[in-house]
GROMACS .gro file of C-alpha atoms in nm:
model
  471
    1UNK     CA    1  10.065 -11.087   4.659
    2UNK     CA    2  10.258 -10.806   4.860
    3UNK     CA    3   9.938 -10.769   5.117
    4UNK     CA    4   9.921 -11.186   5.099
    5UNK     CA    5  10.242 -11.201   5.210
    6UNK     CA    6  10.205 -11.005   5.537
    7UNK     CA    7   9.905 -11.126   5.598
    8UNK     CA    8  10.114 -11.499   5.615
    9UNK     CA    9  10.371 -11.304   5.813
   10UNK     CA   10  10.120 -11.180   6.047
   11UNK     CA   11   9.942 -11.483   6.133
   12UNK     CA   12  10.257 -11.695   6.180
   13UNK     CA   13  10.465 -11.402   6.436
   14UNK     CA   14  10.057 -11.425   6.655
   15UNK     CA   15  10.138 -11.841   6.662
   16UNK     CA   16  10.458 -11.780   6.788
   17UNK     CA   17  10.361 -11.479   7.009
   18UNK     CA   18  10.019 -11.700   7.131
   19UNK     CA   19  10.275 -12.039   7.164
   20UNK     CA   20  10.521 -11.880   7.346
   21UNK     CA   21  10.318 -11.758   7.626
   22UNK     CA   22  10.231 -12.044   7.735
   23UNK     CA   23  10.469 -12.259   7.961
   24UNK     CA   24  10.377 -12.621   8.090
   25UNK     CA   25  10.429 -12.718   8.484
   26UNK     CA   26  10.281 -12.527   8.760
   27UNK     CA   27  10.440 -12.208   8.978
   28UNK     CA   28  10.611 -12.248   9.269
   29UNK     CA   29  10.372 -12.243   9.569
   30UNK     CA   30  10.556 -12.310   9.933
   31UNK     CA   31  10.353 -12.672  10.100
   32UNK     CA   32  10.211 -12.628  10.358
   33UNK     CA   33  10.383 -12.719  10.708
   34UNK     CA   34  10.230 -12.809  11.057
   35UNK     CA   35  10.440 -12.487  11.241
   36UNK     CA   36  10.355 -12.370  11.612
   37UNK     CA   37  10.220 -12.072  11.716
   38UNK     CA   38  10.492 -12.005  11.937
   39UNK     CA   39  10.841 -12.163  12.061
   40UNK     CA   40  10.746 -12.347  12.389
   41UNK     CA   41  10.613 -12.146  12.651
   42UNK     CA   42  10.807 -11.889  12.532
   43UNK     CA   43  10.587 -11.547  12.415
   44UNK     CA   44  10.594 -11.489  12.048
   45UNK     CA   45  10.690 -11.152  11.937
   46UNK     CA   46  10.732 -10.848  11.685
   47UNK     CA   47  11.084 -10.886  11.734
   48UNK     CA   48  11.353 -11.164  11.704
   49UNK     CA   49  11.763 -11.168  11.863
   50UNK     CA   50  11.758 -11.292  11.473
   51UNK     CA   51  11.684 -10.981  11.304
   52UNK     CA   52  11.999 -10.845  11.544
   53UNK     CA   53  12.347 -10.760  11.336
   54UNK     CA   54  12.641 -11.016  11.483
   55UNK     CA   55  12.838 -10.721  11.568
   56UNK     CA   56  12.491 -10.547  11.812
   57UNK     CA   57  12.473 -10.878  11.983
   58UNK     CA   58  12.792 -10.925  12.066
   59UNK     CA   59  12.929 -10.653  12.173
   60UNK     CA   60  13.245 -10.796  12.325
   61UNK     CA   61  13.522 -10.635  12.127
   62UNK     CA   62  13.813 -10.914  12.087
   63UNK     CA   63  13.470 -11.186  12.021
   64UNK     CA   64  13.391 -10.884  11.709
   65UNK     CA   65  13.775 -10.882  11.630
   66UNK     CA   66  13.775 -11.317  11.596
   67UNK     CA   67  13.425 -11.323  11.414
   68UNK     CA   68  13.537 -11.061  11.123
   69UNK     CA   69  13.821 -11.277  11.115
   70UNK     CA   70  13.641 -11.570  11.091
   71UNK     CA   71  13.421 -11.378  10.817
   72UNK     CA   72  13.669 -11.316  10.577
   73UNK     CA   73  13.934 -11.524  10.660
   74UNK     CA   74  13.736 -11.911  10.758
   75UNK     CA   75  13.847 -12.178  10.422
   76UNK     CA   76  13.485 -12.341  10.481
   77UNK     CA   77  13.337 -11.997  10.395
   78UNK     CA   78  13.538 -11.967  10.133
   79UNK     CA   79  13.436 -12.249   9.956
   80UNK     CA   80  13.102 -12.173  10.011
   81UNK     CA   81  13.083 -11.830   9.859
   82UNK     CA   82  13.331 -12.017   9.530
   83UNK     CA   83  13.026 -12.229   9.522
   84UNK     CA   84  12.804 -11.933   9.520
   85UNK     CA   85  12.982 -11.750   9.296
   86UNK     CA   86  12.980 -12.086   9.051
   87UNK     CA   87  12.591 -12.042   9.073
   88UNK     CA   88  12.561 -11.728   9.008
   89UNK     CA   89  12.815 -11.803   8.649
   90UNK     CA   90  12.559 -12.086   8.519
   91UNK     CA   91  12.288 -11.799   8.617
   92UNK     CA   92  12.396 -11.582   8.392
   93UNK     CA   93  12.455 -11.791   8.105
   94UNK     CA   94  12.021 -11.858   8.141
   95UNK     CA   95  11.934 -11.580   8.118
   96UNK     CA   96  12.068 -11.530   7.778
   97UNK     CA   97  11.956 -11.889   7.683
   98UNK     CA   98  11.612 -11.705   7.512
   99UNK     CA   99  11.894 -11.508   7.256
  100UNK     CA  100  11.993 -11.723   6.907
  101UNK     CA  101  12.278 -11.877   6.900
  102UNK     CA  102  12.557 -11.739   6.660
  103UNK     CA  103  12.847 -11.938   6.474
  104UNK     CA  104  13.165 -11.844   6.249
  105UNK     CA  105  13.294 -12.033   5.954
  106UNK     CA  106  13.546 -12.028   5.765
  107UNK     CA  107  13.653 -12.275   5.529
  108UNK     CA  108  13.861 -12.387   5.188
  109UNK     CA  109  13.893 -12.703   5.065
  110UNK     CA  110  13.985 -12.916   4.691
  111UNK     CA  111  13.822 -13.195   4.564
  112UNK     CA  112  13.988 -13.429   4.241
  113UNK     CA  113  13.656 -13.683   4.142
  114UNK     CA  114  13.759 -13.996   3.979
  115UNK     CA  115  13.825 -14.039   3.589
  116UNK     CA  116  13.561 -14.224   3.593
  117UNK     CA  117  13.262 -14.120   3.832
  118UNK     CA  118  12.986 -13.864   3.648
  119UNK     CA  119  13.149 -13.631   3.815
  120UNK     CA  120  13.529 -13.645   3.635
  121UNK     CA  121  13.383 -13.716   3.284
  122UNK     CA  122  13.186 -13.348   3.347
  123UNK     CA  123  13.513 -13.137   3.372
  124UNK     CA  124  13.734 -13.364   3.101
  125UNK     CA  125  13.407 -13.313   2.899
  126UNK     CA  126  13.411 -12.886   2.974
  127UNK     CA  127  13.723 -12.830   3.037
  128UNK     CA  128  13.761 -12.739   3.396
  129UNK     CA  129  14.045 -12.836   3.535
  130UNK     CA  130  14.110 -13.198   3.747
  131UNK     CA  131  14.010 -13.052   4.005
  132UNK     CA  132  13.675 -12.861   4.208
  133UNK     CA  133  13.772 -12.582   4.480
  134UNK     CA  134  13.549 -12.420   4.702
  135UNK     CA  135  13.562 -12.097   4.936
  136UNK     CA  136  13.329 -12.039   5.207
  137UNK     CA  137  13.257 -11.826   5.432
  138UNK     CA  138  12.971 -11.763   5.690
  139UNK     CA  139  12.795 -11.707   5.929
  140UNK     CA  140  12.512 -11.933   6.077
  141UNK     CA  141  12.212 -11.850   6.361
  142UNK     CA  142  12.001 -12.097   6.566
  143UNK     CA  143  11.763 -12.026   6.777
  144UNK     CA  144  11.486 -12.227   6.958
  145UNK     CA  145  11.178 -12.081   7.011
  146UNK     CA  146  11.049 -12.079   7.388
  147UNK     CA  147  10.704 -12.261   7.317
  148UNK     CA  148  10.667 -12.409   7.634
  149UNK     CA  149  10.839 -12.201   7.861
  150UNK     CA  150  11.149 -12.484   7.894
  151UNK     CA  151  11.351 -12.207   7.896
  152UNK     CA  152  11.193 -11.965   8.122
  153UNK     CA  153  11.213 -12.281   8.362
  154UNK     CA  154  11.611 -12.324   8.297
  155UNK     CA  155  11.613 -11.978   8.410
  156UNK     CA  156  11.373 -12.050   8.682
  157UNK     CA  157  11.564 -12.324   8.844
  158UNK     CA  158  11.921 -12.128   8.780
  159UNK     CA  159  11.837 -11.819   9.006
  160UNK     CA  160  11.679 -12.155   9.282
  161UNK     CA  161  12.028 -12.310   9.286
  162UNK     CA  162  12.204 -11.979   9.286
  163UNK     CA  163  11.981 -11.855   9.564
  164UNK     CA  164  11.998 -12.210   9.738
  165UNK     CA  165  12.417 -12.174   9.716
  166UNK     CA  166  12.392 -11.819   9.862
  167UNK     CA  167  12.188 -11.909  10.139
  168UNK     CA  168  12.412 -12.208  10.188
  169UNK     CA  169  12.755 -11.969  10.218
  170UNK     CA  170  12.409 -11.753  10.432
  171UNK     CA  171  12.451 -12.048  10.626
  172UNK     CA  172  12.801 -12.111  10.694
  173UNK     CA  173  12.831 -11.832  10.864
  174UNK     CA  174  12.608 -11.846  11.093
  175UNK     CA  175  12.786 -12.126  11.195
  176UNK     CA  176  13.104 -12.008  11.174
  177UNK     CA  177  13.011 -11.692  11.421
  178UNK     CA  178  12.827 -11.984  11.634
  179UNK     CA  179  13.167 -12.149  11.652
  180UNK     CA  180  13.372 -11.891  11.677
  181UNK     CA  181  13.170 -11.768  11.961
  182UNK     CA  182  13.099 -12.066  12.196
  183UNK     CA  183  13.494 -12.116  12.122
  184UNK     CA  184  13.580 -11.805  12.286
  185UNK     CA  185  13.343 -11.812  12.602
  186UNK     CA  186  13.501 -12.226  12.605
  187UNK     CA  187  13.884 -11.985  12.625
  188UNK     CA  188  13.766 -11.773  12.913
  189UNK     CA  189  13.571 -12.088  13.073
  190UNK     CA  190  13.879 -12.217  13.047
  191UNK     CA  191  14.121 -11.936  13.215
  192UNK     CA  192  13.893 -11.944  13.493
  193UNK     CA  193  13.940 -12.253  13.579
  194UNK     CA  194  14.253 -12.211  13.625
  195UNK     CA  195  14.206 -11.906  13.805
  196UNK     CA  196  14.048 -12.156  14.053
  197UNK     CA  197  14.289 -12.381  14.054
  198UNK     CA  198  14.600 -12.175  14.101
  199UNK     CA  199  14.410 -12.029  14.368
  200UNK     CA  200  14.365 -12.336  14.536
  201UNK     CA  201  14.707 -12.443  14.545
  202UNK     CA  202  14.785 -12.134  14.724
  203UNK     CA  203  14.535 -12.235  14.978
  204UNK     CA  204  14.641 -12.597  14.960
  205UNK     CA  205  15.015 -12.478  15.025
  206UNK     CA  206  14.887 -12.281  15.307
  207UNK     CA  207  14.668 -12.559  15.463
  208UNK     CA  208  15.014 -12.808  15.425
  209UNK     CA  209  15.164 -12.538  15.665
  210UNK     CA  210  14.902 -12.519  15.901
  211UNK     CA  211  14.909 -12.904  15.947
  212UNK     CA  212  15.291 -12.886  15.917
  213UNK     CA  213  15.265 -12.692  16.306
  214UNK     CA  214  15.014 -12.822  16.423
  215UNK     CA  215  15.175 -13.188  16.421
  216UNK     CA  216  15.491 -13.001  16.576
  217UNK     CA  217  15.289 -12.885  16.836
  218UNK     CA  218  15.114 -13.210  16.861
  219UNK     CA  219  14.791 -13.192  16.820
  220UNK     CA  220  14.820 -13.373  16.460
  221UNK     CA  221  14.976 -13.666  16.293
  222UNK     CA  222  15.196 -13.684  15.976
  223UNK     CA  223  14.907 -13.931  15.807
  224UNK     CA  224  14.720 -13.541  15.834
  225UNK     CA  225  15.026 -13.348  15.630
  226UNK     CA  226  15.017 -13.659  15.384
  227UNK     CA  227  14.662 -13.590  15.331
  228UNK     CA  228  14.698 -13.247  15.270
  229UNK     CA  229  14.954 -13.305  15.091
  230UNK     CA  230  14.806 -13.539  14.862
  231UNK     CA  231  14.465 -13.227  14.799
  232UNK     CA  232  14.764 -12.941  14.701
  233UNK     CA  233  14.885 -13.218  14.444
  234UNK     CA  234  14.500 -13.248  14.314
  235UNK     CA  235  14.478 -12.930  14.228
  236UNK     CA  236  14.810 -12.887  14.155
  237UNK     CA  237  14.761 -13.158  13.848
  238UNK     CA  238  14.447 -12.916  13.756
  239UNK     CA  239  14.638 -12.656  13.644
  240UNK     CA  240  14.908 -12.833  13.354
  241UNK     CA  241  14.566 -12.961  13.208
  242UNK     CA  242  14.390 -12.642  13.187
  243UNK     CA  243  14.678 -12.519  13.067
  244UNK     CA  244  14.700 -12.766  12.770
  245UNK     CA  245  14.288 -12.711  12.724
  246UNK     CA  246  14.315 -12.350  12.687
  247UNK     CA  247  14.641 -12.373  12.473
  248UNK     CA  248  14.445 -12.634  12.209
  249UNK     CA  249  14.169 -12.435  12.235
  250UNK     CA  250  14.377 -12.149  12.130
  251UNK     CA  251  14.484 -12.380  11.841
  252UNK     CA  252  14.112 -12.418  11.697
  253UNK     CA  253  13.994 -12.044  11.779
  254UNK     CA  254  14.270 -11.947  11.520
  255UNK     CA  255  14.249 -12.175  11.283
  256UNK     CA  256  13.895 -12.151  11.267
  257UNK     CA  257  13.995 -11.760  11.224
  258UNK     CA  258  14.198 -11.898  10.897
  259UNK     CA  259  14.515 -11.831  11.049
  260UNK     CA  260  14.817 -12.032  11.229
  261UNK     CA  261  14.750 -12.210  11.512
  262UNK     CA  262  14.921 -11.982  11.774
  263UNK     CA  263  14.804 -11.781  12.137
  264UNK     CA  264  14.469 -11.597  12.127
  265UNK     CA  265  14.523 -11.153  12.320
  266UNK     CA  266  14.177 -11.136  12.549
  267UNK     CA  267  14.148 -10.932  12.872
  268UNK     CA  268  13.778 -11.013  12.883
  269UNK     CA  269  13.704 -11.229  13.220
  270UNK     CA  270  13.435 -11.557  13.198
  271UNK     CA  271  13.185 -11.313  13.465
  272UNK     CA  272  13.174 -11.037  13.257
  273UNK     CA  273  12.897 -11.146  13.006
  274UNK     CA  274  12.565 -11.188  13.143
  275UNK     CA  275  12.259 -11.396  12.919
  276UNK     CA  276  11.969 -11.110  12.950
  277UNK     CA  277  11.653 -11.303  13.052
  278UNK     CA  278  11.502 -11.121  12.789
  279UNK     CA  279  11.560 -11.278  12.490
  280UNK     CA  280  11.303 -11.234  12.165
  281UNK     CA  281  11.234 -11.508  12.011
  282UNK     CA  282  10.918 -11.437  11.667
  283UNK     CA  283  10.732 -11.632  11.506
  284UNK     CA  284  10.861 -11.972  11.417
  285UNK     CA  285  10.678 -11.914  11.051
  286UNK     CA  286  10.944 -11.575  11.065
  287UNK     CA  287  11.197 -11.836  11.180
  288UNK     CA  288  11.123 -12.010  10.842
  289UNK     CA  289  11.222 -11.717  10.586
  290UNK     CA  290  11.456 -11.628  10.818
  291UNK     CA  291  11.713 -11.916  10.886
  292UNK     CA  292  11.967 -11.953  10.615
  293UNK     CA  293  11.998 -12.297  10.561
  294UNK     CA  294  11.590 -12.414  10.574
  295UNK     CA  295  11.573 -12.068  10.300
  296UNK     CA  296  11.855 -12.288  10.056
  297UNK     CA  297  11.687 -12.603  10.123
  298UNK     CA  298  11.348 -12.394   9.986
  299UNK     CA  299  11.535 -12.285   9.682
  300UNK     CA  300  11.622 -12.616   9.677
  301UNK     CA  301  11.285 -12.734   9.624
  302UNK     CA  302  11.191 -12.434   9.421
  303UNK     CA  303  11.431 -12.554   9.165
  304UNK     CA  304  11.396 -12.890   9.154
  305UNK     CA  305  11.000 -12.771   9.078
  306UNK     CA  306  11.090 -12.626   8.819
  307UNK     CA  307  11.306 -12.900   8.605
  308UNK     CA  308  10.948 -13.050   8.612
  309UNK     CA  309  10.822 -12.835   8.392
  310UNK     CA  310  11.218 -12.830   8.230
  311UNK     CA  311  11.135 -13.192   8.140
  312UNK     CA  312  10.765 -13.158   8.142
  313UNK     CA  313  10.821 -12.912   7.827
  314UNK     CA  314  11.102 -13.168   7.688
  315UNK     CA  315  10.807 -13.353   7.581
  316UNK     CA  316  10.595 -13.101   7.360
  317UNK     CA  317  10.672 -13.020   7.012
  318UNK     CA  318  11.033 -12.773   6.989
  319UNK     CA  319  11.029 -12.537   6.689
  320UNK     CA  320  11.367 -12.423   6.564
  321UNK     CA  321  11.436 -12.100   6.297
  322UNK     CA  322  11.815 -12.172   6.176
  323UNK     CA  323  11.989 -11.955   5.938
  324UNK     CA  324  12.284 -11.912   5.771
  325UNK     CA  325  12.492 -11.658   5.533
  326UNK     CA  326  12.772 -11.542   5.373
  327UNK     CA  327  13.039 -11.533   5.057
  328UNK     CA  328  13.106 -11.860   4.805
  329UNK     CA  329  13.312 -11.892   4.589
  330UNK     CA  330  13.561 -12.182   4.330
  331UNK     CA  331  13.780 -11.946   4.332
  332UNK     CA  332  13.958 -11.731   4.547
  333UNK     CA  333  14.013 -11.469   4.333
  334UNK     CA  334  13.626 -11.430   4.313
  335UNK     CA  335  13.539 -11.487   4.683
  336UNK     CA  336  13.474 -11.200   4.883
  337UNK     CA  337  13.381 -11.057   4.483
  338UNK     CA  338  13.023 -10.814   4.632
  339UNK     CA  339  12.721 -10.872   4.512
  340UNK     CA  340  12.821 -11.258   4.299
  341UNK     CA  341  12.910 -11.458   4.652
  342UNK     CA  342  12.636 -11.374   4.863
  343UNK     CA  343  12.432 -11.663   4.987
  344UNK     CA  344  12.155 -11.705   5.238
  345UNK     CA  345  11.923 -11.969   5.403
  346UNK     CA  346  11.677 -11.916   5.649
  347UNK     CA  347  11.466 -12.209   5.736
  348UNK     CA  348  11.221 -12.319   6.002
  349UNK     CA  349  11.098 -12.626   6.224
  350UNK     CA  350  10.878 -12.791   6.426
  351UNK     CA  351  10.995 -13.150   6.586
  352UNK     CA  352  10.841 -13.339   6.817
  353UNK     CA  353  10.946 -13.645   7.039
  354UNK     CA  354  10.803 -13.969   6.856
  355UNK     CA  355  10.966 -14.243   7.074
  356UNK     CA  356  11.285 -14.191   7.297
  357UNK     CA  357  11.270 -14.570   7.439
  358UNK     CA  358  11.090 -14.431   7.799
  359UNK     CA  359  11.414 -14.136   7.770
  360UNK     CA  360  11.097 -13.849   7.824
  361UNK     CA  361  10.959 -14.013   8.027
  362UNK     CA  362  11.164 -14.094   8.263
  363UNK     CA  363  11.359 -13.764   8.261
  364UNK     CA  364  10.986 -13.617   8.403
  365UNK     CA  365  10.849 -13.910   8.668
  366UNK     CA  366  11.287 -13.814   8.809
  367UNK     CA  367  11.227 -13.480   8.819
  368UNK     CA  368  10.890 -13.568   8.965
  369UNK     CA  369  11.029 -13.773   9.249
  370UNK     CA  370  11.287 -13.522   9.306
  371UNK     CA  371  11.037 -13.253   9.370
  372UNK     CA  372  10.900 -13.452   9.666
  373UNK     CA  373  11.179 -13.486   9.813
  374UNK     CA  374  11.289 -13.194   9.799
  375UNK     CA  375  10.950 -13.088   9.981
  376UNK     CA  376  11.045 -13.317  10.218
  377UNK     CA  377  11.408 -13.248  10.305
  378UNK     CA  378  11.209 -12.845  10.296
  379UNK     CA  379  10.945 -12.965  10.600
  380UNK     CA  380  11.258 -13.188  10.731
  381UNK     CA  381  11.459 -12.849  10.743
  382UNK     CA  382  11.206 -12.710  10.963
  383UNK     CA  383  11.113 -12.915  11.189
  384UNK     CA  384  11.485 -13.012  11.298
  385UNK     CA  385  11.503 -12.598  11.277
  386UNK     CA  386  11.236 -12.605  11.518
  387UNK     CA  387  11.382 -12.860  11.701
  388UNK     CA  388  11.693 -12.617  11.752
  389UNK     CA  389  11.538 -12.310  11.869
  390UNK     CA  390  11.339 -12.535  12.140
  391UNK     CA  391  11.591 -12.664  12.266
  392UNK     CA  392  11.804 -12.372  12.322
  393UNK     CA  393  11.531 -12.204  12.492
  394UNK     CA  394  11.471 -12.508  12.785
  395UNK     CA  395  11.874 -12.500  12.780
  396UNK     CA  396  11.872 -12.109  12.860
  397UNK     CA  397  11.556 -12.178  13.085
  398UNK     CA  398  11.729 -12.478  13.308
  399UNK     CA  399  12.059 -12.354  13.273
  400UNK     CA  400  11.926 -12.046  13.497
  401UNK     CA  401  11.865 -12.250  13.774
  402UNK     CA  402  12.131 -12.414  13.836
  403UNK     CA  403  12.309 -12.129  13.761
  404UNK     CA  404  12.175 -11.963  14.051
  405UNK     CA  405  12.172 -12.319  14.320
  406UNK     CA  406  12.566 -12.292  14.177
  407UNK     CA  407  12.652 -11.943  14.307
  408UNK     CA  408  12.483 -12.078  14.627
  409UNK     CA  409  12.642 -12.359  14.623
  410UNK     CA  410  13.015 -12.195  14.566
  411UNK     CA  411  12.932 -11.912  14.828
  412UNK     CA  412  12.820 -12.206  15.074
  413UNK     CA  413  13.177 -12.388  15.009
  414UNK     CA  414  13.366 -12.089  15.084
  415UNK     CA  415  13.257 -12.030  15.378
  416UNK     CA  416  13.234 -12.347  15.454
  417UNK     CA  417  13.670 -12.370  15.422
  418UNK     CA  418  13.660 -12.036  15.671
  419UNK     CA  419  13.448 -12.182  15.942
  420UNK     CA  420  13.661 -12.565  15.901
  421UNK     CA  421  13.973 -12.382  15.899
  422UNK     CA  422  13.858 -12.180  16.227
  423UNK     CA  423  13.735 -12.445  16.422
  424UNK     CA  424  14.035 -12.666  16.318
  425UNK     CA  425  14.343 -12.383  16.456
  426UNK     CA  426  14.122 -12.388  16.758
  427UNK     CA  427  14.052 -12.794  16.763
  428UNK     CA  428  13.717 -12.820  16.768
  429UNK     CA  429  13.748 -12.979  16.330
  430UNK     CA  430  13.968 -13.247  16.202
  431UNK     CA  431  14.195 -13.255  15.882
  432UNK     CA  432  14.036 -13.401  15.713
  433UNK     CA  433  13.664 -13.161  15.806
  434UNK     CA  434  13.957 -12.908  15.631
  435UNK     CA  435  14.062 -13.087  15.301
  436UNK     CA  436  13.701 -13.223  15.266
  437UNK     CA  437  13.600 -12.872  15.301
  438UNK     CA  438  13.844 -12.745  15.031
  439UNK     CA  439  13.800 -13.013  14.805
  440UNK     CA  440  13.409 -12.925  14.814
  441UNK     CA  441  13.491 -12.565  14.741
  442UNK     CA  442  13.740 -12.656  14.471
  443UNK     CA  443  13.455 -12.869  14.287
  444UNK     CA  444  13.198 -12.615  14.285
  445UNK     CA  445  13.437 -12.356  14.132
  446UNK     CA  446  13.480 -12.548  13.894
  447UNK     CA  447  13.113 -12.676  13.822
  448UNK     CA  448  13.022 -12.266  13.834
  449UNK     CA  449  13.213 -12.146  13.612
  450UNK     CA  450  13.112 -12.485  13.284
  451UNK     CA  451  12.699 -12.400  13.410
  452UNK     CA  452  12.860 -11.974  13.336
  453UNK     CA  453  12.986 -12.057  12.996
  454UNK     CA  454  12.677 -12.360  12.913
  455UNK     CA  455  12.413 -12.029  12.918
  456UNK     CA  456  12.659 -11.863  12.777
  457UNK     CA  457  12.663 -12.140  12.479
  458UNK     CA  458  12.270 -12.204  12.494
  459UNK     CA  459  12.274 -11.812  12.412
  460UNK     CA  460  12.427 -11.811  12.100
  461UNK     CA  461  12.278 -12.168  12.022
  462UNK     CA  462  11.909 -11.933  12.018
  463UNK     CA  463  12.063 -11.696  11.791
  464UNK     CA  464  12.180 -11.907  11.539
  465UNK     CA  465  11.903 -12.153  11.526
  466UNK     CA  466  11.658 -11.828  11.506
  467UNK     CA  467  11.854 -11.726  11.225
  468UNK     CA  468  12.130 -11.489  11.295
  469UNK     CA  469  12.447 -11.455  11.260
  470UNK     CA  470  12.466 -11.354  10.900
  471UNK     CA  471  12.406 -11.086  10.906
   0.00000   0.00000   0.00000
């Protein structure tokens, strides 16, 4: 008899283990995507600037300090980190889902049956009084055996959801790093343009003085002086406008770092920064695996795939084991009388959903549709990422040409001012030619500063779009 019991136990255990090895749903595989072998005309390389830590990519000490403060204090990034922390708690819960659950209970009750009821009549007949007392202290256990891998798929989904939020926090950081860098370069551009405007105000003042001397000598009219003053006022109007832009940009930069609006101390100048002509991009396949927002999108797909397995497993039988045990007595004085008050109960059940008004079928079909949506979103995020890299490369290429042309234009316009002033003093040029040369010089210098900033921003956009900035 004992041998038969062990044989039966062994068969049941083997059956449970065998069924537990089953897992419904398919394991995740990255969906095929049409990726180019290279970005635009950029030659594929073994390395990428995205692999560089942001401290090595941005070497300016002031910019490093601002980025470091933003990573610590930016409120958007703090929210993203909190979302990742919450997802991690759900992951910890999912890791323990395969264990049995335990509940403890202590209860005491008194029942007064009707004297005309069967229980009441029996109690009176046997002298048991007019009430029944019941005292119970027990621990119950419920355990679902993971036959079809439902719990494992739930854990897989929780892990993917955590990684999605984790990569999402990295994506927020890359955006913040690039935003701080672009804001800093824009601030330096405004500093440069303010310096140019003030220089032109001083130059305009000199021209006005020359015009006054020319009028005193009878060589020009009052109209020439008024035209020169108008040009001077145009340069003066730029000064408060640029000062306003600088203050607003400083406030925005401070808010990015999580601090109150205020001035930003800096010593660098826009022309101190040079964009390298050698910015390796790697290959598109590496970018897909490195860029945080694309990886977050893929983790969303992994979670959606696992949830299909969960929904499918819910349609199959579930094996549940329950047990309870403790102390029970109808008298408080005998409640903890061991072993007389001990009791125990164990049971196993297999439950198969039969008709749930199509709830389980709908749940499965919706999960499959959600997985298909996640595939589309993953491909879409990868496509957008490749497009952003391509755009940044085009900007860098064309802005380099514009930068060279702008430098030549500035040199030409400055030479034109010098020659116009000399010719004007010698009577070989009119005052309008001097004013025109000055206006064109101011415009070309302001334009050059803007192009310099645009190229630096294109470099930052390339670094971000390749997936750099979260290390």
